[in-house]
Short mmCIF file of C-alpha atoms in Angstrom, two decimals:
data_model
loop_
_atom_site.label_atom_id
_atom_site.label_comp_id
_atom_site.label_asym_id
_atom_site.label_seq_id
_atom_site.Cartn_x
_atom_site.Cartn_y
_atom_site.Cartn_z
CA UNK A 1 65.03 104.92 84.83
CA UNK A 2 61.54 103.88 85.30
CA UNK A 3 62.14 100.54 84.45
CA UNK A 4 65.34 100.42 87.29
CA UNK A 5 62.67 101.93 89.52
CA UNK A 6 60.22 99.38 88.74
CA UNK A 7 62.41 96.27 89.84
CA UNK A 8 63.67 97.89 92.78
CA UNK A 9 60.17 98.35 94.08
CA UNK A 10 59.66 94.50 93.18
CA UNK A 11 62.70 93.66 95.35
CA UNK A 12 61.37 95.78 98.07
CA UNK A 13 58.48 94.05 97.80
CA UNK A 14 59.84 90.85 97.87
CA UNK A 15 61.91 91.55 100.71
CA UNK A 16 59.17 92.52 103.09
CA UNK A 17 57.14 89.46 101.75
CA UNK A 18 59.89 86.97 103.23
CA UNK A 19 60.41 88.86 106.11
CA UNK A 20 56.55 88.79 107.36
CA UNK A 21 56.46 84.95 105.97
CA UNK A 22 59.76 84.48 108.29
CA UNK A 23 58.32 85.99 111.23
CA UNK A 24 54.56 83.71 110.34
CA UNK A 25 56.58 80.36 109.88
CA UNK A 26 58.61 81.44 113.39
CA UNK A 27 55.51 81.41 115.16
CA UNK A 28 53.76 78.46 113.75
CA UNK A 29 56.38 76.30 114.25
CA UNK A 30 57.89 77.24 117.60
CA UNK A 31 57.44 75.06 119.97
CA UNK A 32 55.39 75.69 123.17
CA UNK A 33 55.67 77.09 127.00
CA UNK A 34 54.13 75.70 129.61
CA UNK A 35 53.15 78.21 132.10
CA UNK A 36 52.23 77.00 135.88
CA UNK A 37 49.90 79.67 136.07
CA UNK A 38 47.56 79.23 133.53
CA UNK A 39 44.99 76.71 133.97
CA UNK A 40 44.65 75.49 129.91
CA UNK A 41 46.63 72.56 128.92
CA UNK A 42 49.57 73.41 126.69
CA UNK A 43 48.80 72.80 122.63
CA UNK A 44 52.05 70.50 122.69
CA UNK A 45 49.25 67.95 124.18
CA UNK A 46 46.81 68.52 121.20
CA UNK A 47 46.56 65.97 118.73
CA UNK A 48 46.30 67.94 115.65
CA UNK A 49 49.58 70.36 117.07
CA UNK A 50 51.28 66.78 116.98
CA UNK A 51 50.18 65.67 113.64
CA UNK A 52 51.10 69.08 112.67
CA UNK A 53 54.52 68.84 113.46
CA UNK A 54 54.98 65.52 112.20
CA UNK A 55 53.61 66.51 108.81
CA UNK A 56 56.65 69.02 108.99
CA UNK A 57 59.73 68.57 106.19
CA UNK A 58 63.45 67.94 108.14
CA UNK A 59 64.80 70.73 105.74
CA UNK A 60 65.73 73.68 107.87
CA UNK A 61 63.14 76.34 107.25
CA UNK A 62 65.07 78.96 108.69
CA UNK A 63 68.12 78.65 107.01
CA UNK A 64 65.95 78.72 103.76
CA UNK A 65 64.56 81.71 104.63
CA UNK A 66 68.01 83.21 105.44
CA UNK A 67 69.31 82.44 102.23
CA UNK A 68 66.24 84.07 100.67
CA UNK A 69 66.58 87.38 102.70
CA UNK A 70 70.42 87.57 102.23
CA UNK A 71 69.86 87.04 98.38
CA UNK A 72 67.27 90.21 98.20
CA UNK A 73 69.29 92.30 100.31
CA UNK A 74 72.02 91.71 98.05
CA UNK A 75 69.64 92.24 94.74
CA UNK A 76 68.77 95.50 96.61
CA UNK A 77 72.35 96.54 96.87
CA UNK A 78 72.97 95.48 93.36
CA UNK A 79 69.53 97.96 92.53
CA UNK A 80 70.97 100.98 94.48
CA UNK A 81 73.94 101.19 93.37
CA UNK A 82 73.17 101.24 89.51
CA UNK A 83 70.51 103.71 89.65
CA UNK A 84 71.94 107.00 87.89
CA UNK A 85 73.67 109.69 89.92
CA UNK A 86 72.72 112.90 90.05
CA UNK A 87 74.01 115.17 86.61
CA UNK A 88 77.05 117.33 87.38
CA UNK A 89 76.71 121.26 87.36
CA UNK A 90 76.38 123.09 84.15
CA UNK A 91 80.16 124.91 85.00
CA UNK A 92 82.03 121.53 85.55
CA UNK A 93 80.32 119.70 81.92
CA UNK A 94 81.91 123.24 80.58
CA UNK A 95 85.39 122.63 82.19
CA UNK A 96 85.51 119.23 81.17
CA UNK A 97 84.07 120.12 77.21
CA UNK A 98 86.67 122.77 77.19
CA UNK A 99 89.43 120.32 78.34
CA UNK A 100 87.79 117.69 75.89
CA UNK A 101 88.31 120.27 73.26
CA UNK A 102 91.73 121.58 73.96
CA UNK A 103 92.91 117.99 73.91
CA UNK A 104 91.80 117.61 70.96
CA UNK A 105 93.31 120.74 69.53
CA UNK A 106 96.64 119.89 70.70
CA UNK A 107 96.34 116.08 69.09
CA UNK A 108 95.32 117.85 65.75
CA UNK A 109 98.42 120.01 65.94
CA UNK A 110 100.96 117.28 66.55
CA UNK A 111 99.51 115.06 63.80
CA UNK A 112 99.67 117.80 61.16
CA UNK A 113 103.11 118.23 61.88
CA UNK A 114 103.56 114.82 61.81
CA UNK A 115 101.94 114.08 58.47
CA UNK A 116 103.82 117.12 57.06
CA UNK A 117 107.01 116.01 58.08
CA UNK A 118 106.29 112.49 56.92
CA UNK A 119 104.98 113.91 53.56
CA UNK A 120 107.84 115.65 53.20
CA UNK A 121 110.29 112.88 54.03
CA UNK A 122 108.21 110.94 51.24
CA UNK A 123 108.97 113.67 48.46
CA UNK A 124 112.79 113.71 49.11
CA UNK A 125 112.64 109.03 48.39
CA UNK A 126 110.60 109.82 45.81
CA UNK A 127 112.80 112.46 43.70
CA UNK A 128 116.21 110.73 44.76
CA UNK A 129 114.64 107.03 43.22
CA UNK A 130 113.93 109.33 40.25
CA UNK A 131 117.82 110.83 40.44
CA UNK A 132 118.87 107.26 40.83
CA UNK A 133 116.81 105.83 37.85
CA UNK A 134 117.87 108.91 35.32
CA UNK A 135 121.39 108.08 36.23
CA UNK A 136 123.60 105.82 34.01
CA UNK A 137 125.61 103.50 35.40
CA UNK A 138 129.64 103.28 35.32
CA UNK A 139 131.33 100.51 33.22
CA UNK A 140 133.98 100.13 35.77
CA UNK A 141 131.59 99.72 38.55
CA UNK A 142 130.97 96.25 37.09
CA UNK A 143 134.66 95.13 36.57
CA UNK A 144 135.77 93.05 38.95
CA UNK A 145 139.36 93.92 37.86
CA UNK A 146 139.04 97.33 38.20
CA UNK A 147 141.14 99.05 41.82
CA UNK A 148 140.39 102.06 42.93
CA UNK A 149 143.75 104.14 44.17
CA UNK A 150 144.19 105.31 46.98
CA UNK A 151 144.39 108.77 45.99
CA UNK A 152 140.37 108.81 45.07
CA UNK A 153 139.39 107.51 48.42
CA UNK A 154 137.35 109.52 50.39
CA UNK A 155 138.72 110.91 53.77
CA UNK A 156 135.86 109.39 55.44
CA UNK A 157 136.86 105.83 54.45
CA UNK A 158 140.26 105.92 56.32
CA UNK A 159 139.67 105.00 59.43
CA UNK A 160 141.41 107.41 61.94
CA UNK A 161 143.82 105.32 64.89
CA UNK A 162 141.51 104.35 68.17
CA UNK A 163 142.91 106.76 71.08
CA UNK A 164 141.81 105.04 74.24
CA UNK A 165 142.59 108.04 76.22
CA UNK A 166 139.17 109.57 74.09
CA UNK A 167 137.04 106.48 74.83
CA UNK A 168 138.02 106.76 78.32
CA UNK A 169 137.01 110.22 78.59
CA UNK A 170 133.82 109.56 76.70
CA UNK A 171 132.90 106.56 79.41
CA UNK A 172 133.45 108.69 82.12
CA UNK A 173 131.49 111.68 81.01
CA UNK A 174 128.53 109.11 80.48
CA UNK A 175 129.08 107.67 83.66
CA UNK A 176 129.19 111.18 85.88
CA UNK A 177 125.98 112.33 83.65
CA UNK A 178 124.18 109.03 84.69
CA UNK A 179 125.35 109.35 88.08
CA UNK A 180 123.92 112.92 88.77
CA UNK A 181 120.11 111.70 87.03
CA UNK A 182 120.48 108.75 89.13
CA UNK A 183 121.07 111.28 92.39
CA UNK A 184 118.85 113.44 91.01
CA UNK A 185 115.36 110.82 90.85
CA UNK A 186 116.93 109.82 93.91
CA UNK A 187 116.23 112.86 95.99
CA UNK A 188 113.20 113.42 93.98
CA UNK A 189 114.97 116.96 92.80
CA UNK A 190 113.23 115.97 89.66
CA UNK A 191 109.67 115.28 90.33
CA UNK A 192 109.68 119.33 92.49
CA UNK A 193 110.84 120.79 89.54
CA UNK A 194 108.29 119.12 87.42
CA UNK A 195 105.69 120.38 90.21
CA UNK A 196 106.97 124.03 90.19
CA UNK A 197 107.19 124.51 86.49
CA UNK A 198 103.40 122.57 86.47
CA UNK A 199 102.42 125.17 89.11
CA UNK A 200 103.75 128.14 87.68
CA UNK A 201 101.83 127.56 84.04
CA UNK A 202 99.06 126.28 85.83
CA UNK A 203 99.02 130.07 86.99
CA UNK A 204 100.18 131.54 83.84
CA UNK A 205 97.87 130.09 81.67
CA UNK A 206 93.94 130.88 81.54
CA UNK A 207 92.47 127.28 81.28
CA UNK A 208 94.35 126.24 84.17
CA UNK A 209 93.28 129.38 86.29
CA UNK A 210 89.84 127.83 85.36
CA UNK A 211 90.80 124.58 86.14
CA UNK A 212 92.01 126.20 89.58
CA UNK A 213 88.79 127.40 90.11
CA UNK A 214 86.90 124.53 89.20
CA UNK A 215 88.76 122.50 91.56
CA UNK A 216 88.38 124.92 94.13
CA UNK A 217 84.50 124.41 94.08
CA UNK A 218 84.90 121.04 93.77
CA UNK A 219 86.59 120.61 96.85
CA UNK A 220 84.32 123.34 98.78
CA UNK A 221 81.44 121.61 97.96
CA UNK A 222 82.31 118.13 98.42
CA UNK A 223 83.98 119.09 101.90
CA UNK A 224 80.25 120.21 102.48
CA UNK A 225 78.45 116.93 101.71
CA UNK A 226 81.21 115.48 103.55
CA UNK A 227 80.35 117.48 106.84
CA UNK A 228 76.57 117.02 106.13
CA UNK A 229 76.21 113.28 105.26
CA UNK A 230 77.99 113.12 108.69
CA UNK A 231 74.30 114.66 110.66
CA UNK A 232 72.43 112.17 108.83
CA UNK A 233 71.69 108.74 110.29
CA UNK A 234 71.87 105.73 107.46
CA UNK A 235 68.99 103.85 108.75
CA UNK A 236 66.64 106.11 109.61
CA UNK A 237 67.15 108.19 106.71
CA UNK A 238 68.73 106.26 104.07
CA UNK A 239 67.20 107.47 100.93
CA UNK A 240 68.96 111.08 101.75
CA UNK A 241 72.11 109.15 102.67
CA UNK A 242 72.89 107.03 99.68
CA UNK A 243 72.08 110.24 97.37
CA UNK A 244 74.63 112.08 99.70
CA UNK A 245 76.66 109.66 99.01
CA UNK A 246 76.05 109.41 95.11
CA UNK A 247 77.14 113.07 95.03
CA UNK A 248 80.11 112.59 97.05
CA UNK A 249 81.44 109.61 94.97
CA UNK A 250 80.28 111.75 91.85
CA UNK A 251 82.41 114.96 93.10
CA UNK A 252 85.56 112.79 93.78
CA UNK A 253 85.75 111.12 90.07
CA UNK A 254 85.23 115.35 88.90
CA UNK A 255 88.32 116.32 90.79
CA UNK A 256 89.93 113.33 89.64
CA UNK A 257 88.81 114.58 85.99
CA UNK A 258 89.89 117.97 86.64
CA UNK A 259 93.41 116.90 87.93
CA UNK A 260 96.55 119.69 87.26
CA UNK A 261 97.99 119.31 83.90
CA UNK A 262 101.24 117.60 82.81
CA UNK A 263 104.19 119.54 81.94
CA UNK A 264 104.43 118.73 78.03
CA UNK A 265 100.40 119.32 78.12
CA UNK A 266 100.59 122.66 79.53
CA UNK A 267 104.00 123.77 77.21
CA UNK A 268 101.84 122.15 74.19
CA UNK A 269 99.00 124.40 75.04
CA UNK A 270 101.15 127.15 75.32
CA UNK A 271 102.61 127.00 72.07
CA UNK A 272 99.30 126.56 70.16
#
């Protein structure tokens, strides 16, 4: 911080330094007036204001010194806008711990289902490859000459006739379900159920009645830096401004932190 500090008061300095040389070379180098009303001679007539100006470079001193102020005013910018913002309230680092943390909890709890399931799944491979290697095999699996009747078929391996009056049916009850989710995202039926079922466990459940409330102050206090940060003037008093603004910008990415829950989130919490 002290180090950020540091160069910005460098660039500050360096600013005003080419703004008072930029004024200096303005007035040594502008050319004269005669006035009628004076009775001096004009310096334009003085020898040494001529050798002066012929001692002068043909590079365009003003446009070098408008490069140099544009190039520190940008620095500046560059300065500002990296210095830290201001630390968020003690309540909203709970919130967003405590959301942190339930995330976390729900992971953990889909993972250890996951694992069991999958170790569980790797138990039944492992005791049928020991069923299969403790089994000996047939002779007559081997013989090529060997028929098996009909009789010892399985049901299952007769295939039954294709009734295209069933496919049909099957097509068309595909086709109407299809049809009504198409109408349905259509009309955006779906997305205001999602909404209502998100509002009503936002409501039902305590950490979103917290996250309500966080929101809540959230938004009443940045609607308040918004009405303020309108009073205040950004040139005359632009330190207050830009840290008005810091803590606007901050408040915004909080309430986008602290946005309402998904559906599956808010069931998953639920259930754990």
């Amino acid at each position: 911080m002290a180090d950020r500090l540091t160069e910005l008061q460098d660039a500050i300095n360096l600013q005003a330094e080419n703004l008072c040389n930029a004024i200096g070379v303005i007035q040594q180098i502008a050319q004269p007036s005669f006035f009628a009303d004076f009775n001096w001679a004009s310096r334009s007539t003085k020898p040494e204001y001529q050798a002066f100006l012929q001692s002068q470079s043909p590079e365009d001193i003003s446009r070098n010194f408008a490069v140099a102020i544009s190039s520190t005013a940008k620095q500046l910018d560059v300065l500002i806008g990296a210095l830290p913002e201001e630390e968020a309230s003690a309540d909203i680092q709970r919130a967003t711990v405590q959301k942190l943390l339930e995330a976390y909890r729900t992971e953990g709890v889909k993972l250890t289902r996951i694992t069991n399931r999958l170790e569980s799944r790797l138990a039944e491979n492992q005791r049928s490859t020991e069923n299969f290697m403790d089994t000996k095999p047939d002779p007559l699996l081997f013989d090529s000459t060997y028929e098996v009747p009909d009789s010892l078929l399985p049901s299952s391996s007769k295939s039954p006739p294709i009734s295209h009056v069933s496919w049909l049916t099957y097509l068309t009850v595909i086709f109407l379900v299809i049809l009504f989710f198409r109408v349905c995202f259509s009309f955006g039926a779906v997305d205001r159920l999602h909404s209502l079922l998100n509002f009503i466990l936002t409501i039902a459940t305590s950490s979103g009645r917290r996250q309500r409330a966080l929101r809540k102050m959230c938004a009443t206090e940045l609607e308040a830096l918004r009405n303020q940060i309108k009073t205040v003037h950004m040139v005359d008093n632009f330190a207050t401004y830009s840290k008005l603004e810091r803590k606007i910008k901050a408040l915004e990415r909080q309430l986008r932190d602290l946005a309402p829950e998904t559906l599956v989130g808010s069931v998953s919490l639920m259930h754990f």
